[in-house]
PDB file of C-alpha atoms in Angstrom:
ATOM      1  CA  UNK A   1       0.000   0.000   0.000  1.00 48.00           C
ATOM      2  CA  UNK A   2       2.838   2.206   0.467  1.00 54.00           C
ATOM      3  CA  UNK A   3       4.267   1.572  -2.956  1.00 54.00           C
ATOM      4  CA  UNK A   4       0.933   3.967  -4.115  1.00 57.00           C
ATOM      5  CA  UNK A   5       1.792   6.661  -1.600  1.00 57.00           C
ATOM      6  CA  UNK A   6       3.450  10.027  -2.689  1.00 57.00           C
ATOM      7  CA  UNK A   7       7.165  10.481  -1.782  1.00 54.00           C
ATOM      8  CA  UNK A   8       7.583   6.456  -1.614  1.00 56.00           C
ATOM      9  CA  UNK A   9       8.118   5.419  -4.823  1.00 60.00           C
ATOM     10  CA  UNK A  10      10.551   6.015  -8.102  1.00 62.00           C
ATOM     11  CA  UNK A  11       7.827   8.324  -9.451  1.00 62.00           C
ATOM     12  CA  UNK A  12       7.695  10.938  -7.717  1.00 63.00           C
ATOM     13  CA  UNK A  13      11.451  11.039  -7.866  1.00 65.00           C
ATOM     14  CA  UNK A  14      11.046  10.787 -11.706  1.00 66.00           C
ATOM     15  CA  UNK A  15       8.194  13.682 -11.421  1.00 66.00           C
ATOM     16  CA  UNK A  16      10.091  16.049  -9.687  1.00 67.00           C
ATOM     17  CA  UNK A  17      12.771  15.841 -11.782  1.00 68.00           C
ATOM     18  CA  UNK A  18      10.814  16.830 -14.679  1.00 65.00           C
ATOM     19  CA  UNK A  19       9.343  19.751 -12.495  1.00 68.00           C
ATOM     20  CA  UNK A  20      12.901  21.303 -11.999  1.00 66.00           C
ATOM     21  CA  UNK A  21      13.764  21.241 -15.401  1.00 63.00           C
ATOM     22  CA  UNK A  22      10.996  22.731 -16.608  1.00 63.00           C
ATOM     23  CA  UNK A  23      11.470  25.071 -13.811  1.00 64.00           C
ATOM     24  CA  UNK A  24      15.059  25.525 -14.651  1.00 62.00           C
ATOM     25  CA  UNK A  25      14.323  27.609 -17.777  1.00 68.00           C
ATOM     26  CA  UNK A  26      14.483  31.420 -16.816  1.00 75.00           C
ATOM     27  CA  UNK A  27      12.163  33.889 -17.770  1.00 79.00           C
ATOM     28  CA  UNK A  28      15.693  35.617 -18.990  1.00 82.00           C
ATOM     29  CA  UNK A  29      16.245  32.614 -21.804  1.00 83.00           C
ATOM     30  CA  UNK A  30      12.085  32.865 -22.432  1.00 82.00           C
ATOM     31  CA  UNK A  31      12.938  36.288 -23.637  1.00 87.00           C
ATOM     32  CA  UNK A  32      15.762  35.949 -25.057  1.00 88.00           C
ATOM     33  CA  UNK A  33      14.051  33.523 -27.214  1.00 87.00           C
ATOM     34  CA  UNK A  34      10.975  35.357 -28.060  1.00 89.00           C
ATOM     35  CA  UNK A  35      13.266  37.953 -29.063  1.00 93.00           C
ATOM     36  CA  UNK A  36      15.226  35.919 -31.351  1.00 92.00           C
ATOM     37  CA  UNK A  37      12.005  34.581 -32.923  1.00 91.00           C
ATOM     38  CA  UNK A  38      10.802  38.174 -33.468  1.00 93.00           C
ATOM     39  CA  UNK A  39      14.045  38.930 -34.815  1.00 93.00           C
ATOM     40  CA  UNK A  40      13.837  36.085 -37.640  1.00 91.00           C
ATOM     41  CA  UNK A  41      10.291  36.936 -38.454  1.00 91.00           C
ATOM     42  CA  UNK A  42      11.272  40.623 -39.539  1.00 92.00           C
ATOM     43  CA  UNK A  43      14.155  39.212 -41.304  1.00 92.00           C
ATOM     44  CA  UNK A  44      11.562  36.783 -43.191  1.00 89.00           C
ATOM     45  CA  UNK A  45       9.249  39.407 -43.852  1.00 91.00           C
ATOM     46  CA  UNK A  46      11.907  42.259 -45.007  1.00 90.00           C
ATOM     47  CA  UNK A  47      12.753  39.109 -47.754  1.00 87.00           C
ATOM     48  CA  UNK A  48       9.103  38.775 -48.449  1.00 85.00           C
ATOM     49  CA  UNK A  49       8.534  42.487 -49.036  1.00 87.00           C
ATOM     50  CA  UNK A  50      11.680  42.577 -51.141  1.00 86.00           C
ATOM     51  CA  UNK A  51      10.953  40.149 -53.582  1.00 79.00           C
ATOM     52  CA  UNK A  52       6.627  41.201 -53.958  1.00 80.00           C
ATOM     53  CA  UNK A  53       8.537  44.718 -54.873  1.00 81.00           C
ATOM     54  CA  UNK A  54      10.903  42.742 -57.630  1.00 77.00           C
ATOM     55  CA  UNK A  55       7.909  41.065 -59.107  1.00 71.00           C
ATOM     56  CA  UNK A  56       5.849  43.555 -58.625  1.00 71.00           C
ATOM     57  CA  UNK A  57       8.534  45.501 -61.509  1.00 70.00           C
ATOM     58  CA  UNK A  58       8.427  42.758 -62.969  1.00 63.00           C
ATOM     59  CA  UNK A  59       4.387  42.088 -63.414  1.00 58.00           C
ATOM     60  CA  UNK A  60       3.934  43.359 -66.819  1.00 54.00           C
ATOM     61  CA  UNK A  61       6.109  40.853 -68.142  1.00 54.00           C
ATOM     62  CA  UNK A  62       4.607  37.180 -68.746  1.00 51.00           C
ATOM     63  CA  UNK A  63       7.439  35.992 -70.852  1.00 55.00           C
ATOM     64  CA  UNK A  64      10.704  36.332 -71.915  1.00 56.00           C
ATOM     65  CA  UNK A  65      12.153  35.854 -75.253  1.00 59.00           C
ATOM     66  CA  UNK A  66      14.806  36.476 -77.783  1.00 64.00           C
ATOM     67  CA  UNK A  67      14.070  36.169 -81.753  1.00 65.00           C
ATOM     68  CA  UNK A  68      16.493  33.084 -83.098  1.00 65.00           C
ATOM     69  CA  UNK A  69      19.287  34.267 -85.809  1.00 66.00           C
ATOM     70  CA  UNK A  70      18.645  31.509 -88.124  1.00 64.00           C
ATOM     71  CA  UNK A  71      22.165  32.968 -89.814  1.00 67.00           C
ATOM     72  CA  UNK A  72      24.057  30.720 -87.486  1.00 64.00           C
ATOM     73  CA  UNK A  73      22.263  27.654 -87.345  1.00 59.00           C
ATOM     74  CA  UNK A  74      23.027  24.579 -89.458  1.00 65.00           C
ATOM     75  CA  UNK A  75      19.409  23.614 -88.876  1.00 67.00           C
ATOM     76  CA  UNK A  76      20.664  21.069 -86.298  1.00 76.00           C
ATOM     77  CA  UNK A  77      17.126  20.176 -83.698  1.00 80.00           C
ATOM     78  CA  UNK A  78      19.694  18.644 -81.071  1.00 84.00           C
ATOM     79  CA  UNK A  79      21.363  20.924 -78.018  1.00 85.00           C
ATOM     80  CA  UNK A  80      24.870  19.817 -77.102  1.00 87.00           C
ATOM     81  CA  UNK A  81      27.066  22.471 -75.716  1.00 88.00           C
ATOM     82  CA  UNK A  82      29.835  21.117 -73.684  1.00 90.00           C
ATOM     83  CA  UNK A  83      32.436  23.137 -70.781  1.00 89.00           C
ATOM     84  CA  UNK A  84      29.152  25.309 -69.283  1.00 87.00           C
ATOM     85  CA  UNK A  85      29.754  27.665 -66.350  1.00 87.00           C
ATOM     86  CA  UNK A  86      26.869  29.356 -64.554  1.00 85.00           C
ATOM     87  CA  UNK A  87      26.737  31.419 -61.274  1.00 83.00           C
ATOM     88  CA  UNK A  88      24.009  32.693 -58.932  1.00 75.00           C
ATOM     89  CA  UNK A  89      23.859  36.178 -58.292  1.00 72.00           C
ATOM     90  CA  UNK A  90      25.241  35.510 -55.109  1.00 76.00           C
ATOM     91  CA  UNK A  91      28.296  34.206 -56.548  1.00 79.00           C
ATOM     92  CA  UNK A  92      27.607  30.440 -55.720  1.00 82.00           C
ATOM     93  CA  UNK A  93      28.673  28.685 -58.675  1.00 86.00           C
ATOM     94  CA  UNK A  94      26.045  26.459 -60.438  1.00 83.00           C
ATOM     95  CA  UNK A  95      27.354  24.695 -63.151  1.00 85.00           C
ATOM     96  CA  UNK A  96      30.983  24.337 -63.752  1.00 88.00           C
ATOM     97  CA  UNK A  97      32.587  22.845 -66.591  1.00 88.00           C
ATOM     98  CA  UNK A  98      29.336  20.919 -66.974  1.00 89.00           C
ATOM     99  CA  UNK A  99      27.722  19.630 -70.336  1.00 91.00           C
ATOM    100  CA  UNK A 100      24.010  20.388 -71.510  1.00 88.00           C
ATOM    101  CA  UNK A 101      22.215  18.047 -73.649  1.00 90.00           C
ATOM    102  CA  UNK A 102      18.800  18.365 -75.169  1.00 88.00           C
ATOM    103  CA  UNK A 103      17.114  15.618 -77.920  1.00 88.00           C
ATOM    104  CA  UNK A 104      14.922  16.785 -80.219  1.00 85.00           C
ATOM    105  CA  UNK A 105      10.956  15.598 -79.559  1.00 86.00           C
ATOM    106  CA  UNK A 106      11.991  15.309 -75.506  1.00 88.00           C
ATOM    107  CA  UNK A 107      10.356  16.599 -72.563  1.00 87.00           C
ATOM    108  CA  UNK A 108      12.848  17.943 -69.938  1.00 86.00           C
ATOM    109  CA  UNK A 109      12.406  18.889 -66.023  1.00 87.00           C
ATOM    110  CA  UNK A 110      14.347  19.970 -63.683  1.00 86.00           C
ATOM    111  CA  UNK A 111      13.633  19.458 -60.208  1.00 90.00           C
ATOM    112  CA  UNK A 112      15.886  20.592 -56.741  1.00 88.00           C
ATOM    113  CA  UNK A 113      15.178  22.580 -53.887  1.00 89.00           C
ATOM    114  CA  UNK A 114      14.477  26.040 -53.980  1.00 86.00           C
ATOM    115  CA  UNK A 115      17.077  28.132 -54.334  1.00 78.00           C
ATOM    116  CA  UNK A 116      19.183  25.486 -55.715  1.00 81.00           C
ATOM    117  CA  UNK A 117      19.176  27.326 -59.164  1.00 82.00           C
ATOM    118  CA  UNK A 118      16.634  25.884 -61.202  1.00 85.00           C
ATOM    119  CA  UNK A 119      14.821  29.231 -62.675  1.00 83.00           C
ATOM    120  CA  UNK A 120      18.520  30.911 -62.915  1.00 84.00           C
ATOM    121  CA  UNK A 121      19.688  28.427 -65.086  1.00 85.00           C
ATOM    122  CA  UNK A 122      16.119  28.680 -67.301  1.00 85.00           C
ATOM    123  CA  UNK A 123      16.762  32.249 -67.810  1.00 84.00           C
ATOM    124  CA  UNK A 124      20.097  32.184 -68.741  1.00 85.00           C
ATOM    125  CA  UNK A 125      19.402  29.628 -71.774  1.00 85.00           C
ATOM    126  CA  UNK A 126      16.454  31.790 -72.664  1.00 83.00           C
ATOM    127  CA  UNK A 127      18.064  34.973 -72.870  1.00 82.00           C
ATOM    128  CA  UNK A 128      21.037  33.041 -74.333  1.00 83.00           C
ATOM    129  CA  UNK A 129      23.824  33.718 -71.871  1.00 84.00           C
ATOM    130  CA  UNK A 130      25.239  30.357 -71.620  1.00 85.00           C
ATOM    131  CA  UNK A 131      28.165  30.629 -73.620  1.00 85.00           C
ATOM    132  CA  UNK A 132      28.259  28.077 -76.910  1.00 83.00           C
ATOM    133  CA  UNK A 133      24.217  27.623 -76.866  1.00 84.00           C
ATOM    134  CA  UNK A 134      23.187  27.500 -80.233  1.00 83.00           C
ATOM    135  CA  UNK A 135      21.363  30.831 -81.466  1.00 80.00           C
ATOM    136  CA  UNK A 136      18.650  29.301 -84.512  1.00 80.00           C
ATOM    137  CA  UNK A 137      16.716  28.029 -81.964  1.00 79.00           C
ATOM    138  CA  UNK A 138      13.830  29.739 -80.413  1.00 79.00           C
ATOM    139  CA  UNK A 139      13.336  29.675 -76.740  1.00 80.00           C
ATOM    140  CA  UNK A 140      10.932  30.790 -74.458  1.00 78.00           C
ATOM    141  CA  UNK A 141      10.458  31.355 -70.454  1.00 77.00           C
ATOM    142  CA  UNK A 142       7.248  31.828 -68.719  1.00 77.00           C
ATOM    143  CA  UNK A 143       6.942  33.312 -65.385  1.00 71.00           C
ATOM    144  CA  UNK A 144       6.274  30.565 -63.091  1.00 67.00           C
ATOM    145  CA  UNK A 145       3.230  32.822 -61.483  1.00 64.00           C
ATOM    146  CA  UNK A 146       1.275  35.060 -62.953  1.00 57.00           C
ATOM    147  CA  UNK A 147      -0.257  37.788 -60.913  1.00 53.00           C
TER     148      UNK A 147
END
């Protein structure tokens, strides 16, 4: 009967353990944290605000392309350019030394996390930046959202 009582067993021991602990957390560290929290939230937001003002710019525009110089082309409906190099704005290097292939009559995707690069590198073979990418061919990128 004892074994039930409080104070006589491992679980209260256990119990007041847990107490202290929890008890053990200041209100100094609670606010501390809460102000940490807040901090990251403005952070997040600023970002937000930032890039709504960028596409905001940018809303007129639906899609993005540049006319083909059919001068230059041997009429070739395969994409092979070889040695690419692409960077971020950030400066974090996306592609290096890396070989792009594309078959004609194919369907291509690209999937990654975001921010990996995915959009960056879509704009820079429509607006034909990557270096060696044939020019008779006529690309186009749509906005992924449309406002």
């Amino acid at each position: 009967a004892n074994a039930y009582l409080w104070g006589t067993d491992t679980y209260s021991k256990k119990f007041n353990e847990q107490k202290e602990a929890q008890i053990a957390e200041s209100s100094k560290d609670r606010r501390k944290a809460k102000q940490e929290l807040e901090r990251a939230r403005r952070e997040y937001e600023a970002k937000v605000r930032m890039i709504e003002k960028e596409e905001e710019a940018n809303s007129g525009k639906v899609a993005a392309m540049v006319l083909p110089d059919y001068k230059t082309g041997r009429n070739e409906r395969d994409i092979q350019v070889r040695n690419v190099s692409l960077d971020l704005d950030n400066g974090k290097r996306l592609l290096d030394a890396a070989e792009v292939k594309f078959s004609y009559k194919r369907r291509y995707g690209l999937v990654g996390k975001n921010g990996i690069g995915k959009t960056t590198l879509l704009k820079a073979i429509a607006a034909f930046e990557v270096e060696g990418f044939p020019r008779h061919h006529r690309v186009l990128h749509v906005r992924q959202e449309i406002k």
